[in-house]
Coordinates of C-alpha atoms in Angstrom, one line a residue:
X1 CA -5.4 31.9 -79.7
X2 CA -3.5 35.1 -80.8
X3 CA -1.4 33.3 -82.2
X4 CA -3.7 30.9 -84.8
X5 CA -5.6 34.7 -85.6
X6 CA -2.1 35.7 -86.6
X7 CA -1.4 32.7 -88.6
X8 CA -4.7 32.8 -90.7
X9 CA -4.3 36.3 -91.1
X10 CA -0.9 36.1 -92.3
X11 CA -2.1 33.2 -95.2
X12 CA -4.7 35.4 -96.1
X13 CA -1.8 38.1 -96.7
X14 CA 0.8 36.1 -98.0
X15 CA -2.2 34.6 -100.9
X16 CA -3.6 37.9 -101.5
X17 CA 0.2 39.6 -102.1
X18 CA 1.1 36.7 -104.8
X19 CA -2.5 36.6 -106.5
X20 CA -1.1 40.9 -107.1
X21 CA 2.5 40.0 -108.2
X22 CA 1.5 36.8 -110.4
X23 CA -1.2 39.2 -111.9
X24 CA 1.3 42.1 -112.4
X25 CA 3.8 40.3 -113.9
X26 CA 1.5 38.3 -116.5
X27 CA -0.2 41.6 -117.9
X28 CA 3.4 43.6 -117.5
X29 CA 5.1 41.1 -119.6
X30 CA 5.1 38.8 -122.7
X31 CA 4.1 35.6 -122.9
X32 CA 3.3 32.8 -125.0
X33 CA -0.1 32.6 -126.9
X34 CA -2.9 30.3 -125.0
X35 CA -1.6 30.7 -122.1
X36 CA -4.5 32.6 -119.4
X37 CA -3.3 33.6 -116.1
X38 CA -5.6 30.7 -115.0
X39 CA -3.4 28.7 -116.1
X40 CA -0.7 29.9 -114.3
X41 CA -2.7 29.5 -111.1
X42 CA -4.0 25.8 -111.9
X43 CA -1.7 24.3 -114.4
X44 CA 0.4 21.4 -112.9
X45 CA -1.2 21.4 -109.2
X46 CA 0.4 25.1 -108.7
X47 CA -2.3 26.5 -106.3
X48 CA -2.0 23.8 -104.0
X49 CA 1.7 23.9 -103.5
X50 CA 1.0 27.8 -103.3
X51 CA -1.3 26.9 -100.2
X52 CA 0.8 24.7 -99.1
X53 CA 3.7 27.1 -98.9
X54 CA 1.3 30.0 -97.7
X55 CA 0.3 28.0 -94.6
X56 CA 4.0 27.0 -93.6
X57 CA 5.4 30.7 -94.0
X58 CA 1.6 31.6 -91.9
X59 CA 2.4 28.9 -89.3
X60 CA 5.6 29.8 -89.0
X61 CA 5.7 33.6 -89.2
X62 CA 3.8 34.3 -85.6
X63 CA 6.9 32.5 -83.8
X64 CA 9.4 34.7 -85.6
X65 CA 7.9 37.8 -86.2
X66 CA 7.0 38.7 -82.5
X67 CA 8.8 38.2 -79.9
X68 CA 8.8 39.0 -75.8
X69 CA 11.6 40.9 -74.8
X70 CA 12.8 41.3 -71.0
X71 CA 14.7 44.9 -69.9
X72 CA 15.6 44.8 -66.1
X73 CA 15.2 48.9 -64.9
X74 CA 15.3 50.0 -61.9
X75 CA 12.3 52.2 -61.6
X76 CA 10.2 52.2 -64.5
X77 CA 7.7 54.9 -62.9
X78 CA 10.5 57.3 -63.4
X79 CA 11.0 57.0 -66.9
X80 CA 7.8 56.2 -68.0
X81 CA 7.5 59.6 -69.6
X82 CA 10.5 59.0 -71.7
X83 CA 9.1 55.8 -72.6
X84 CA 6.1 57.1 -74.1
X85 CA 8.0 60.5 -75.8
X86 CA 10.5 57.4 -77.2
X87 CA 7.6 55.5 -78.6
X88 CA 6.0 59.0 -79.7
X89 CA 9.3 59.3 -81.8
X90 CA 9.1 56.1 -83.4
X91 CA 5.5 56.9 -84.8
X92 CA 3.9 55.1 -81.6
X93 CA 0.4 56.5 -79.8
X94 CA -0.4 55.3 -76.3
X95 CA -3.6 53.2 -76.6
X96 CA -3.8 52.5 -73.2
X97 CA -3.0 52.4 -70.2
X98 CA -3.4 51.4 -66.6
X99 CA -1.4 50.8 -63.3
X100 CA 0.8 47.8 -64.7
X101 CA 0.9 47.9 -68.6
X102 CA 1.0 50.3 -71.6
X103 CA 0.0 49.3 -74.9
X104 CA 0.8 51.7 -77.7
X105 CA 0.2 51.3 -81.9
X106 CA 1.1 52.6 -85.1
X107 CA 0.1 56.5 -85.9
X108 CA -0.8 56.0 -88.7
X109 CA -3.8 54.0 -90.5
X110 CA -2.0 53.0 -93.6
X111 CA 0.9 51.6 -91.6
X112 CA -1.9 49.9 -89.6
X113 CA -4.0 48.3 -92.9
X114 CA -0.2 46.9 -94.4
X115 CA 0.7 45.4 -90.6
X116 CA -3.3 44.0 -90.8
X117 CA -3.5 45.9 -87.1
X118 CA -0.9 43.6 -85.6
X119 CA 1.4 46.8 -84.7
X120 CA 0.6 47.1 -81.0
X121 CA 3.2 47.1 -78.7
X122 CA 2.7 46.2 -75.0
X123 CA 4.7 46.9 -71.9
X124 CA 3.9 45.0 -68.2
X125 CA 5.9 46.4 -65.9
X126 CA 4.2 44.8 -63.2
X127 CA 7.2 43.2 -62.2
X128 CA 11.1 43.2 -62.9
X129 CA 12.1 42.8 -65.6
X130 CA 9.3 44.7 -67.7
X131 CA 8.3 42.5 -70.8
X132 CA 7.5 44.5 -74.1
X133 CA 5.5 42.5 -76.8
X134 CA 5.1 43.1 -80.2
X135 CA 6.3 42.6 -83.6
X136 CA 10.6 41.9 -83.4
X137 CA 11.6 44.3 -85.8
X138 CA 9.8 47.3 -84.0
X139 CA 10.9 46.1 -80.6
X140 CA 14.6 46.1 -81.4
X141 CA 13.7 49.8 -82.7
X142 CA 12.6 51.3 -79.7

C-alpha cells in the first residue's frame, strides 16, 4: 500500500513540476504567433504521452528511490546515541521511538513539503542485522 501512495504522489509531482517548467519557459521565451500554451499541452496528443510518461517514472520511482538496507552491529543499544547525534548531524529529528525501532524525519518543513513528507527514515533493530528504510540517497548519507 505504501508503495501505490508513493506512486500517485510521485505523478502528481512529476505533472505538477512540468505544468511550472512548460509554463516558464513559454512566457520566458519567444515564440511563434497563435501559438497558446494550450496548445503546447494538447496539440498532437501531448498530454497523454505526458501521462503516460508521468505514471511510468511514478510506477517506477518507489522501487528505486527507497531502498532497505541491512548493517550487521554488534550491539546496537550501545551506539544508539551516536546513531541519533549522526542523524541529528545530517538534519534528522527522532520522531519516534520504542524498544525495537527508531523512525527519524527531515528538520525542516521546507525540505519536508519538496520530499511531499516521504523523508522518514526507520531503523528495526529488533534483530541482526538492523534494517534502515528510507529514501536511497539519504540512507547511503548517514
Amino acid at each position: 500500500m505504501k508503495y501505490l501512495i508513493r506512486s500517485v504522489k510521485y505523478f502528481f509531482y512529476f505533472m505538477i513540476l512540468c505544468v511550472l517548467f512548460v509554463t516558464i519557459v513559454y512566457y520566458a521565451t519567444e515564440h511563434k504567433d497563435g501559438v497558446t500554451l494550450q496548445m503546447l499541452f494538447t496539440e498532437g496528443g501531448s498530454i497523454y504521452k505526458m501521462l503516460a510518461m508521468f505514471a511510468a517514472f511514478a510506477a517506477i520511482y518507489p522501487a528505486v528511490g527507497f531502498q532497505k538496507k541491512e548493517i550487521h552491529v554488534s550491539n546496537f543499544a550501545e551506539n544508539k546515541k551516536e546513531v541519533i547525534a549522526l542523524f541529528a548531524n545530517a538534519n534528522f529529528i527522532l520522531k519516534e521511538e520504542n524498544s525495537t525501532k527508531m523512525v527519524f524525519r527531515a528538520k525542516s518543513p521546507l525540505i519536508r513539503i519538496m520530499r511531499m513528507c516521504e523523508d522518514e527514515i526507520t531503523i528495526d533493530f529488533s534483530n541482526n542485522p538492523i534494517v534502515m528504510d528510507g529514501l536511497r540517497r539519504e540512507l547511503v548519507a548517514t
